[in-house]
Amino acid sequence: MRSLTPADLNPAVQNVQYAVRGELAIKAEDLRAKLESKSHGLPFERIINSNIGNPQQKGLDQPPITFTRQIAALMEYPPLAEVVKDVWPSDVINRAKELQAEIGSVGAYSHSQGVPIIRRSVAQFIEERDGYPADPEDIFLTAGASSGVSLLLNMLITPNKTGVLIPIPQYPLYTAALAQFSGIPLPYHLSEVDGWSTSLDEIKSAVEKAEKDGVDARALVIINPGNPTGALLDWRTMENIVKLCEEHGLVLLADEVYQSNLHSPDTHPFHSFKQVVRRLHSKVPLFSFHSISKGVTGECGRRGGYFECTNIDPEVRALIYKMVSVGLCPPLSGQVGIDCMVRPPKPNDPSYPLWKNETDSTHAALASRTKLMAQRLNALPGISCVTSPGALYLFPKIELPDLAVQEAEKQGKTPDTLYALELLDQTGICVVPGSGFGQKDGEHHYRLTCLCPGVEDYVDALESFHLKFLKKYGAEV
Amino acid sequence: MRSLTPADLNPAVQNVQYAVRGELAIKAEDLRAKLESKSHGLPFERIINSNIGNPQQKGLDQPPITFTRQIAALMEYPPLAEVVKDVWPSDVINRAKELQAEIGSVGAYSHSQGVPIIRRSVAQFIEERDGYPADPEDIFLTAGASSGVSLLLNMLITPNKTGVLIPIPQYPLYTAALAQFSGIPLPYHLSEVDGWSTSLDEIKSAVEKAEKDGVDARALVIINPGNPTGALLDWRTMENIVKLCEEHGLVLLADEVYQSNLHSPDTHPFHSFKQVVRRLHSKVPLFSFHSISKGVTGECGRRGGYFECTNIDPEVRALIYKMVSVGLCPPLSGQVGIDCMVRPPKPNDPSYPLWKNETDSTHAALASRTKLMAQRLNALPGISCVTSPGALYLFPKIELPDLAVQEAEKQGKTPDTLYALELLDQTGICVVPGSGFGQKDGEHHYRLTCLCPGVEDYVDALESFHLKFLKKYGAEV
């Protein structure tokens, strides 16, 4: 009988890498299981999953927004309205009724592109954000932003021919999807010394290299606010990127899932690529992604997101519809979550005061934690950390002693993986090595989320580990 | 500037077809929009979407199970427990608390393979069903069965080399995924005259043909209970299928999503392939799929499903884990739905009487509707319909007059598409032409769900349309 071994599988599968849930995350799960035994013998009492932007996970416990959850509960069990009608705010009850009248049961498949009324809400949200019209027919609701990215890359890539420009460092969904669909990654480096800024020249030389190598550079991925960097693009750079896409015939994929995670909106505001494209009257084909998993919503588990098509040929849009229809529809819980995100309570609504309080607290906690963590990390020998004005992460650079580099080599690991594994073993803190996102040769980083509870203790643990690590491998501290 | 036209896309995308949400479904949506105007001028007042197994959709309104929905509402908003504790059954409150203690928030990402406690529940359900052990590590929770099928086909297929045996007629997810991932479909015909039975000889000759054509036949898809046929495999046939897989080195993909939709369980019981494989001590690699979208749960919109790996190399399983981790996790609403499906109330639980009543009614309604529809269709000239003992569908064969075939040719459509379009135009009933599932040359069918409300009126409409259609195209009636 013929067996089924890894060698029998689609070779593209072997090439897929996704460090956010890779070796470190798997080891963290094993340690978490060990902690359940009283005599675990580990030097910590809990695992802190700083490897993934998952605000509501156990132990982090960023509270969900009450407005969203009350609506969700009513959607699940409509007779509940009678029970809570004098207790829950009237706008919550009304919103749930409005959605039920349109959707019917959340247990039914919806339109494959997403519930029409929710797509209309998304279009209105975009119009208000950008000052330019948006068409519900151009909106596709998805199971989180990832599934939209993955689908569109699959559609854009002719295997082993099509190249896609990706930032380095990048969120590894992009390299994973490129490997899965046999696309060719065309990396362009972000400039760490310049606050992880995006350089047009870097992108241009990546395009020119592709041309020389006979690769068809077809799409440009921009992550703004950046992941893992937290950087924000300024308007001028965005204009130049759009012009570069025009010049080189690139489709622009704008990953904007952190658009509401802004820690210094006055100095570092967010602009959407949709707005830039419209302001320039550009015809660049653009797909823009958003999600309920990040922001202050943090509803990762519902799997809700959307993408908007701008300047996309209706025939291409029809093909996208065909492809999403094979998967039937995105989860209704995510779709309802999208509605709550893009249509939050208004100042005079009964839900507004609580909603405002909850979202303000989450914004403030994230901004102050990010600032404090960056300050404390920067004060350490051998660490430099760009203070990120957006998103949920820091991506500190670590100088590792030669002995550590040699030890990593001996173990067949990258030096930053050695560092991250020892950090996990000694503190229970799980971060992702920089090699999972890409970095310049000889450099080392790690990504950590700024979602930890008790930030002082958390940074104490990072600090004391770092100093011990340097000592262990013979650095002068 | 370079445009983005269909010709610029991955050519595999062009080849994808998914008739369940194709031309007919799109036209039905257009007609539904028209119906909103008072002066619509259409000869019917509503669209009945018999094209898709979507029990809870508006107008069909198969009620969701109260037990499932109360738990879902509590998961969304845990403080609700205080409000309803004296009103809702205690087992509902306790189940929600148990799940919350393990999961935390449904707004957090779970383990990529699915929440461990829910995978344990699934394993126990399988053990009780089959009488053989099941390991939670072999269970992957998914966003409906479709996403599992799609992922595994992507992994099993080396583009343009790997062949996959699929039944004809088949559920078009299989041909769609094969087209998307450049796999080679190896069709084997089911025998309509024999109640849509599966013939070993048909499968063998498809394997032999593949060998002759230099195609690597790698996997065999079996849909049991059948979609669109509703047929059930008997034990002996299943044993022979497993042996055939051993002999030809085939991976078995068992689509068992209709396993609890049984209309005559005494004469046509369901056996899982897992049980057959274990009973035979076979080493055939098997993936078995199940879902909350069908059965009497009908929770399509939650997107919940799972697959079990049997005889799968741990290294292959690790690769599957890597691939699902890129998509982060299945929606929590679907995972919680799975828990409710595999761990329903027990006879002494307070929720049991209502649960029993609700599920019995849904089973009975489906069985009686299926029987009545098949009888009435069979009584018509030019229609013959296998009475299906399972699933949610009928797949009647229709003899079309020559003039209708010629008219279809003129319109550039298949004859069954012409029939289905006219049916939709005249009655508002949307079915899927048999060509979307595959059928023998010169034969014509359509698939309709047995989910309609008011079955007598519904069948009256089917009948009178059919007779008019025959007359219109010159058949003697």
PDB file of N, CA and C in Angstrom, chain A residues 8 33 38 99 106 134 158 164 184 186 191 220 222 243 254 260-261 390 415 417 441 475:
ATOM      1  N   ASP A   8       4.915  13.204  -0.475  1.00  0.00           N
ATOM      2  CA  ASP A   8       3.848  12.958  -1.458  1.00  0.00           C
ATOM      3  C   ASP A   8       2.983  14.187  -1.702  1.00  0.00           C
ATOM      4  N   ALA A  33       0.670  23.497  28.977  1.00  0.00           N
ATOM      5  CA  ALA A  33       0.134  22.212  29.445  1.00  0.00           C
ATOM      6  C   ALA A  33       0.900  21.752  30.694  1.00  0.00           C
ATOM      7  N   LYS A  38       1.047  20.783  39.384  1.00  0.00           N
ATOM      8  CA  LYS A  38       1.554  21.610  40.489  1.00  0.00           C
ATOM      9  C   LYS A  38       3.063  21.578  40.594  1.00  0.00           C
ATOM     10  N   LEU A  99     -31.003  44.415  11.966  1.00  0.00           N
ATOM     11  CA  LEU A  99     -30.181  43.392  11.303  1.00  0.00           C
ATOM     12  C   LEU A  99     -30.978  42.103  11.100  1.00  0.00           C
ATOM     13  N   VAL A 106     -28.906  34.185  11.883  1.00  0.00           N
ATOM     14  CA  VAL A 106     -27.445  34.122  11.707  1.00  0.00           C
ATOM     15  C   VAL A 106     -26.984  32.692  11.449  1.00  0.00           C
ATOM     16  N   ALA A 134     -18.150  55.394  -1.881  1.00  0.00           N
ATOM     17  CA  ALA A 134     -17.814  53.966  -1.897  1.00  0.00           C
ATOM     18  C   ALA A 134     -19.065  53.206  -2.286  1.00  0.00           C
ATOM     19  N   THR A 158      -0.070  33.844 -11.195  1.00  0.00           N
ATOM     20  CA  THR A 158       0.112  32.714 -12.093  1.00  0.00           C
ATOM     21  C   THR A 158       1.352  31.985 -11.569  1.00  0.00           C
ATOM     22  N   VAL A 164       5.374  39.386  -6.387  1.00  0.00           N
ATOM     23  CA  VAL A 164       4.640  40.323  -5.533  1.00  0.00           C
ATOM     24  C   VAL A 164       5.644  41.021  -4.614  1.00  0.00           C
ATOM     25  N   ILE A 184       6.199  34.619  -6.570  1.00  0.00           N
ATOM     26  CA  ILE A 184       7.605  34.949  -6.310  1.00  0.00           C
ATOM     27  C   ILE A 184       7.679  36.208  -5.443  1.00  0.00           C
ATOM     28  N   LEU A 186       9.081  39.474  -3.933  1.00  0.00           N
ATOM     29  CA  LEU A 186      10.043  40.499  -4.341  1.00  0.00           C
ATOM     30  C   LEU A 186      10.202  41.448  -3.153  1.00  0.00           C
ATOM     31  N   SER A 191      13.237  51.116   6.177  1.00  0.00           N
ATOM     32  CA  SER A 191      14.437  51.724   6.752  1.00  0.00           C
ATOM     33  C   SER A 191      14.287  51.903   8.267  1.00  0.00           C
ATOM     34  N   LEU A 220       1.935  45.145  -5.385  1.00  0.00           N
ATOM     35  CA  LEU A 220       2.740  45.734  -4.308  1.00  0.00           C
ATOM     36  C   LEU A 220       1.934  45.669  -3.013  1.00  0.00           C
ATOM     37  N   ILE A 222       1.506  46.885   0.756  1.00  0.00           N
ATOM     38  CA  ILE A 222       1.884  47.895   1.745  1.00  0.00           C
ATOM     39  C   ILE A 222       1.081  47.594   3.015  1.00  0.00           C
ATOM     40  N   LYS A 243       1.835  56.646  -7.604  1.00  0.00           N
ATOM     41  CA  LYS A 243       2.416  56.979  -8.924  1.00  0.00           C
ATOM     42  C   LYS A 243       3.342  55.872  -9.409  1.00  0.00           C
ATOM     43  N   ALA A 254      -3.393  47.120  -0.072  1.00  0.00           N
ATOM     44  CA  ALA A 254      -3.184  47.962   1.108  1.00  0.00           C
ATOM     45  C   ALA A 254      -3.763  47.268   2.336  1.00  0.00           C
ATOM     46  N   SER A 260      -7.096  51.934  13.025  1.00  0.00           N
ATOM     47  CA  SER A 260      -7.566  52.686  14.193  1.00  0.00           C
ATOM     48  C   SER A 260      -6.652  52.537  15.409  1.00  0.00           C
ATOM     49  N   ASN A 261      -5.548  51.797  15.259  1.00  0.00           N
ATOM     50  CA  ASN A 261      -4.560  51.715  16.346  1.00  0.00           C
ATOM     51  C   ASN A 261      -3.515  52.799  16.161  1.00  0.00           C
ATOM     52  N   GLY A 390       1.843  53.344  15.789  1.00  0.00           N
ATOM     53  CA  GLY A 390       0.591  52.661  15.458  1.00  0.00           C
ATOM     54  C   GLY A 390       0.678  51.162  15.623  1.00  0.00           C
ATOM     55  N   PRO A 415      19.992  32.933  15.333  1.00  0.00           N
ATOM     56  CA  PRO A 415      20.320  33.486  16.653  1.00  0.00           C
ATOM     57  C   PRO A 415      19.107  34.093  17.355  1.00  0.00           C
ATOM     58  N   THR A 417      16.076  33.104  17.115  1.00  0.00           N
ATOM     59  CA  THR A 417      15.246  31.996  17.615  1.00  0.00           C
ATOM     60  C   THR A 417      15.813  31.479  18.942  1.00  0.00           C
ATOM     61  N   ASP A 441      20.610  40.682   6.613  1.00  0.00           N
ATOM     62  CA  ASP A 441      21.560  39.659   7.044  1.00  0.00           C
ATOM     63  C   ASP A 441      22.391  40.169   8.219  1.00  0.00           C
ATOM     64  N   ALA A 475      28.959  38.686  26.894  1.00  0.00           N
ATOM     65  CA  ALA A 475      29.027  40.109  26.565  1.00  0.00           C
ATOM     66  C   ALA A 475      29.318  40.895  27.842  1.00  0.00           C
TER      67      ALA A 475
END
